[in-house]
Amino acid sequence: MKTRSQKLKRLVAVQRHLEQMAEADYVEMVRQREVLAETIDVVVDAMGSGHPMHRMFSGHYSSQVGRLVQKDQMLLGIQQTHEARMLKERAKADRLEENMKEARQSEDREEADNSIYDLIDQHVAGQAPASGKVEGR
């Protein structure tokens, strides 16, 4: 039968995996926002360019920048959600790990107590009863 600490150890492992998944989602969202920021920079540079071809598309560029900024705001909200989820999963895992350590310490103390009780029982069982000493006189 599994002890409480072993069960908690398994839960900690599962929770750490959930934390890693949340962290991966967060990192992916950060990466997407970086790519989007680069795209916005390229479009803004094209808008500010003096090249005649870019001047012809300035209206298109400005609407594209608007859409890209809107998408960045949406991704920022999603990123914040992933960050909050990651922190929540980390806090759960830390709490479970603390509980696991406490359970393990409790089990170790109980094991030590039981071994001391066994030694006491062996010591008491090895001695002759007090009435036997009296009869031997």
XYZ file of N, CA and C in Angstrom:
411
model
N 0.842 -1.176 0.000
C 0.000 0.000 0.000
C 0.894 1.248 0.000
N 0.504 2.236 -0.785
C 1.300 3.453 -0.893
C 1.057 4.352 0.311
N 2.119 4.982 0.733
C 2.003 5.918 1.849
C 1.485 7.259 1.327
N 1.127 8.094 2.264
C 0.604 9.416 1.902
C 1.663 10.222 1.159
N 2.899 10.124 1.598
C 3.966 10.887 0.939
C 4.193 10.405 -0.492
N 4.058 9.101 -0.729
C 4.219 8.575 -2.091
C 3.098 9.076 -2.996
N 1.884 9.094 -2.459
C 0.757 9.611 -3.243
C 0.947 11.093 -3.546
N 1.398 11.839 -2.544
C 1.635 13.262 -2.756
C 2.792 13.495 -3.729
N 3.787 12.617 -3.701
C 4.908 12.733 -4.624
C 4.421 12.609 -6.064
N 3.525 11.677 -6.270
C 2.936 11.498 -7.610
C 2.131 12.732 -8.013
N 1.352 13.265 -7.084
C 0.583 14.473 -7.378
C 1.505 15.652 -7.690
N 2.618 15.749 -6.988
C 3.582 16.818 -7.248
C 4.118 16.691 -8.673
N 4.436 15.473 -9.074
C 4.950 15.249 -10.429
C 3.929 15.668 -11.482
N 2.672 15.300 -11.253
C 1.606 15.675 -12.193
C 1.450 17.197 -12.220
N 1.462 17.809 -11.049
C 1.283 19.256 -10.967
C 2.453 19.992 -11.620
N 3.666 19.487 -11.442
C 4.829 20.106 -12.101
C 4.712 19.996 -13.619
N 4.147 18.876 -14.087
C 3.934 18.721 -15.524
C 2.915 19.753 -16.019
N 1.843 19.954 -15.250
C 0.853 20.975 -15.620
C 1.493 22.359 -15.633
N 2.378 22.594 -14.678
C 3.099 23.870 -14.632
C 3.953 24.058 -15.888
N 4.645 22.999 -16.299
C 5.480 23.068 -17.502
C 4.636 23.321 -18.749
N 3.462 22.701 -18.810
C 2.573 22.932 -19.946
C 2.123 24.391 -19.990
N 1.753 24.942 -18.829
C 1.335 26.338 -18.764
C 2.490 27.259 -19.146
N 3.690 26.914 -18.707
C 4.863 27.716 -19.042
C 5.145 27.672 -20.542
N 4.969 26.509 -21.141
C 5.172 26.378 -22.594
C 4.169 27.243 -23.352
N 2.913 27.254 -22.901
C 1.891 28.108 -23.525
C 2.278 29.578 -23.401
N 2.760 29.952 -22.236
C 3.172 31.337 -21.999
C 4.339 31.717 -22.912
N 5.342 30.851 -23.000
C 6.513 31.126 -23.842
C 6.103 31.244 -25.308
N 5.200 30.387 -25.738
C 4.713 30.447 -27.117
C 4.011 31.779 -27.386
N 3.233 32.240 -26.434
C 2.523 33.505 -26.602
C 3.513 34.672 -26.659
N 4.548 34.618 -25.834
C 5.589 35.653 -25.876
C 6.267 35.653 -27.242
N 6.546 34.472 -27.755
C 7.180 34.361 -29.075
C 6.290 34.948 -30.163
N 4.997 34.648 -30.124
C 4.065 35.179 -31.120
C 4.004 36.703 -31.061
N 4.029 37.240 -29.846
C 4.001 38.700 -29.705
C 5.276 39.338 -30.231
N 6.420 38.654 -30.058
C 7.681 39.180 -30.592
C 7.651 39.210 -32.121
N 7.133 38.148 -32.724
C 7.016 38.095 -34.182
C 6.083 39.205 -34.654
N 4.986 39.395 -33.949
C 4.026 40.434 -34.308
C 4.655 41.821 -34.173
N 5.447 42.038 -33.143
C 6.122 43.328 -32.955
C 7.085 43.603 -34.109
N 7.782 42.567 -34.553
C 8.682 42.730 -35.704
C 7.891 43.101 -36.957
N 6.736 42.467 -37.143
C 5.894 42.759 -38.305
C 5.400 44.204 -38.241
N 4.988 44.648 -37.070
C 4.536 46.033 -36.914
C 5.667 46.993 -37.255
N 6.879 46.691 -36.783
C 8.029 47.543 -37.089
C 8.275 47.637 -38.595
N 8.177 46.524 -39.290
C 8.403 46.505 -40.740
C 7.350 47.354 -41.443
N 6.092 47.219 -41.041
C 5.010 47.976 -41.681
C 5.165 49.468 -41.386
N 5.514 49.813 -40.144
C 5.704 51.229 -39.791
C 6.883 51.808 -40.570
N 7.955 51.043 -40.725
C 9.095 51.500 -41.522
C 8.675 51.737 -42.972
N 7.847 50.847 -43.498
C 7.380 51.003 -44.877
C 6.503 52.246 -45.007
N 5.687 52.516 -43.974
C 4.835 53.716 -44.014
C 5.681 54.991 -44.030
N 6.765 54.982 -43.275
C 7.617 56.167 -43.181
C 8.619 56.279 -44.313
N 8.660 55.308 -45.167
C 9.629 55.294 -46.259
C 9.275 56.356 -47.300
N 10.283 56.904 -47.901
C 10.066 57.897 -48.957
C 9.927 57.264 -50.326
N 9.981 55.983 -50.396
C 9.881 55.278 -51.676
C 8.487 55.496 -52.262
N 8.411 55.795 -53.571
C 7.094 56.073 -54.180
C 6.135 54.875 -54.110
N 6.649 53.688 -54.184
C 5.778 52.496 -54.118
C 5.100 52.410 -52.757
N 5.862 52.701 -51.687
C 5.293 52.630 -50.343
C 4.270 53.741 -50.117
N 4.490 54.919 -50.735
C 3.526 56.006 -50.575
C 2.179 55.633 -51.182
N 2.183 54.845 -52.229
C 0.922 54.439 -52.867
C 0.092 53.552 -51.937
N 0.761 52.797 -51.090
C 0.058 51.857 -50.209
C -0.052 52.354 -48.771
N 0.152 53.634 -48.518
C 0.162 54.145 -47.148
C -1.185 53.910 -46.446
N -2.295 54.037 -47.160
C -3.616 53.776 -46.558
C -3.754 52.315 -46.160
N -3.268 51.447 -47.014
C -3.293 50.008 -46.713
C -2.415 49.697 -45.505
N -1.243 50.331 -45.467
C -0.321 50.105 -44.353
C -0.918 50.573 -43.028
N -1.563 51.714 -43.042
C -2.121 52.232 -41.788
C -3.244 51.330 -41.267
N -4.087 50.806 -42.170
C -5.139 49.886 -41.715
C -4.527 48.573 -41.226
N -3.438 48.153 -41.873
C -2.756 46.924 -41.452
C -2.134 47.115 -40.070
N -1.527 48.264 -39.819
C -0.951 48.536 -38.504
C -2.050 48.512 -37.448
N -3.199 49.072 -37.767
C -4.332 49.053 -36.827
C -4.741 47.633 -36.473
N -4.834 46.783 -37.477
C -5.196 45.381 -37.229
C -4.119 44.669 -36.413
N -2.848 44.948 -36.744
C -1.749 44.306 -36.021
C -1.711 44.751 -34.553
N -1.949 46.019 -34.303
C -1.976 46.517 -32.921
C -3.137 45.890 -32.161
N -4.281 45.754 -32.821
C -5.441 45.114 -32.193
C -5.122 43.650 -31.864
N -4.466 42.971 -32.785
C -4.085 41.572 -32.550
C -3.079 41.486 -31.404
N -2.156 42.457 -31.322
C -1.186 42.475 -30.235
C -1.892 42.640 -28.891
N -2.890 43.475 -28.837
C -3.642 43.658 -27.588
C -4.360 42.366 -27.188
N -4.914 41.679 -28.179
C -5.582 40.405 -27.908
C -4.571 39.382 -27.382
N -3.405 39.311 -28.030
C -2.374 38.374 -27.599
C -1.833 38.736 -26.214
N -1.776 40.028 -25.899
C -1.336 40.451 -24.577
C -2.299 39.931 -23.511
N -3.593 40.027 -23.771
C -4.579 39.494 -22.828
C -4.423 37.994 -22.639
N -4.215 37.291 -23.736
C -4.024 35.837 -23.662
C -2.731 35.522 -22.914
N -1.679 36.296 -23.172
C -0.403 36.091 -22.493
C -0.557 36.287 -20.990
N -1.287 37.304 -20.595
C -1.508 37.550 -19.165
C -2.287 36.404 -18.533
N -3.245 35.851 -19.268
C -4.007 34.708 -18.778
C -3.093 33.497 -18.593
N -2.228 33.259 -19.573
C -1.281 32.137 -19.468
C -0.306 32.349 -18.313
N 0.119 33.574 -18.122
C 1.042 33.860 -17.018
C 0.375 33.590 -15.670
N -0.882 34.030 -15.540
C -1.611 33.794 -14.288
C -1.799 32.297 -14.057
N -2.112 31.566 -15.123
C -2.292 30.109 -15.005
C -0.982 29.440 -14.601
N 0.118 29.889 -15.197
C 1.425 29.325 -14.881
C 1.755 29.556 -13.403
N 1.514 30.760 -12.911
C 1.804 31.071 -11.514
C 0.904 30.272 -10.570
N -0.349 30.091 -10.966
C -1.285 29.312 -10.148
C -0.842 27.859 -10.060
N -0.448 27.281 -11.199
C 0.009 25.893 -11.215
C 1.286 25.734 -10.395
N 2.172 26.721 -10.471
C 3.420 26.671 -9.702
C 3.114 26.720 -8.205
N 2.185 27.580 -7.818
C 1.825 27.683 -6.398
C 1.213 26.375 -5.899
N 0.359 25.758 -6.714
C -0.227 24.468 -6.331
C 0.855 23.412 -6.151
N 1.781 23.358 -7.097
C 2.854 22.363 -7.029
C 3.725 22.595 -5.797
N 4.034 23.846 -5.504
C 4.853 24.151 -4.324
C 4.136 23.726 -3.043
N 2.845 23.994 -2.978
C 2.050 23.609 -1.803
C 1.998 22.092 -1.648
N 1.780 21.393 -2.747
C 1.760 19.925 -2.699
C 3.116 19.368 -2.286
N 4.179 19.975 -2.791
C 5.520 19.510 -2.441
C 5.789 19.717 -0.954
N 5.329 20.841 -0.434
C 5.482 21.095 1.001
C 4.709 20.056 1.817
N 3.482 19.773 1.401
C 2.674 18.752 2.088
C 3.334 17.383 2.013
N 3.951 17.079 0.863
C 4.631 15.798 0.701
C 5.805 15.695 1.678
N 6.566 16.771 1.799
C 7.717 16.759 2.709
C 7.258 16.600 4.152
N 6.171 17.286 4.509
C 5.633 17.150 5.867
C 5.148 15.730 6.125
N 4.487 15.128 5.135
C 4.005 13.756 5.281
C 5.182 12.800 5.429
N 6.238 13.037 4.663
C 7.415 12.175 4.754
C 8.081 12.299 6.124
N 8.163 13.517 6.641
C 8.739 13.716 7.971
C 7.888 13.025 9.027
N 6.583 13.130 8.884
C 5.673 12.473 9.822
C 5.847 10.959 9.772
N 5.967 10.414 8.568
C 6.175 8.971 8.424
C 7.514 8.549 9.020
N 8.533 9.364 8.811
C 9.851 9.055 9.388
C 9.797 9.085 10.913
N 9.102 10.089 11.474
C 8.966 10.158 12.932
C 8.208 8.954 13.467
N 7.133 8.583 12.772
C 6.352 7.424 13.203
C 7.193 6.154 13.144
N 7.987 6.024 12.098
C 8.863 4.858 11.958
C 9.905 4.823 13.083
N 10.466 5.978 13.393
C 11.453 6.055 14.483
C 10.796 5.731 15.827
N 9.601 6.274 16.042
C 8.873 5.982 17.284
C 8.590 4.490 17.407
N 8.151 3.885 16.317
C 7.850 2.449 16.342
C 9.098 1.621 16.629
N 10.235 2.032 16.070
C 11.459 1.269 16.336
C 11.878 1.419 17.804
N 11.672 2.592 18.372
C 11.974 2.779 19.798
C 11.026 1.942 20.652
N 9.753 1.922 20.297
C 8.788 1.100 21.035
C 9.162 -0.379 20.941
N 9.616 -0.813 19.758
C 10.047 -2.200 19.599
C 11.233 -2.514 20.503
N 12.189 -1.592 20.570
C 13.343 -1.789 21.453
C 12.908 -1.862 22.914
N 11.993 -1.005 23.297
C 11.492 -1.023 24.676
C 10.782 -2.339 24.961
N 9.950 -2.785 24.014
C 9.235 -4.052 24.183
C 10.215 -5.217 24.306
N 11.265 -5.212 23.483
C 12.267 -6.280 23.555
C 13.006 -6.240 24.890
N 13.305 -5.072 25.355
C 14.016 -4.922 26.615
C 13.148 -5.397 27.781
N 11.883 -4.979 27.752
C 10.959 -5.391 28.821
C 10.710 -6.892 28.756
N 10.562 -7.447 27.596
C 10.305 -8.880 27.437
C 11.523 -9.705 27.859
N 12.710 -9.160 27.731
C 13.926 -9.878 28.088
C 14.164 -9.937 29.590
N 13.585 -9.068 30.360
C 13.778 -9.060 31.811
C 12.783 -9.997 32.474
N 13.235 -10.593 33.601
C 12.339 -11.475 34.372
C 11.374 -10.594 35.151
N 10.187 -11.095 35.407
C 9.229 -10.304 36.157
C 9.724 -10.097 37.599
N 9.287 -9.036 38.208
C 9.715 -8.688 39.576
C 9.303 -9.762 40.561
N 8.156 -10.425 40.339
C 7.716 -11.482 41.268
C 8.660 -12.675 41.225
N 9.291 -12.933 40.089
C 10.245 -14.025 39.987
C 11.475 -13.757 40.804
N 11.867 -12.533 40.939
C 13.025 -12.189 41.763
C 12.721 -12.434 43.230
N 11.514 -12.125 43.591
C 11.132 -12.297 45.001
C 11.082 -13.757 45.350
N 10.565 -14.620 44.502
C 10.447 -16.042 44.783
C 11.808 -16.726 44.874
N 12.783 -16.198 44.150
C 14.105 -16.793 44.131
C 14.888 -16.590 45.413
N 14.486 -15.833 46.345
C 15.233 -15.547 47.577
C 15.106 -16.627 48.512
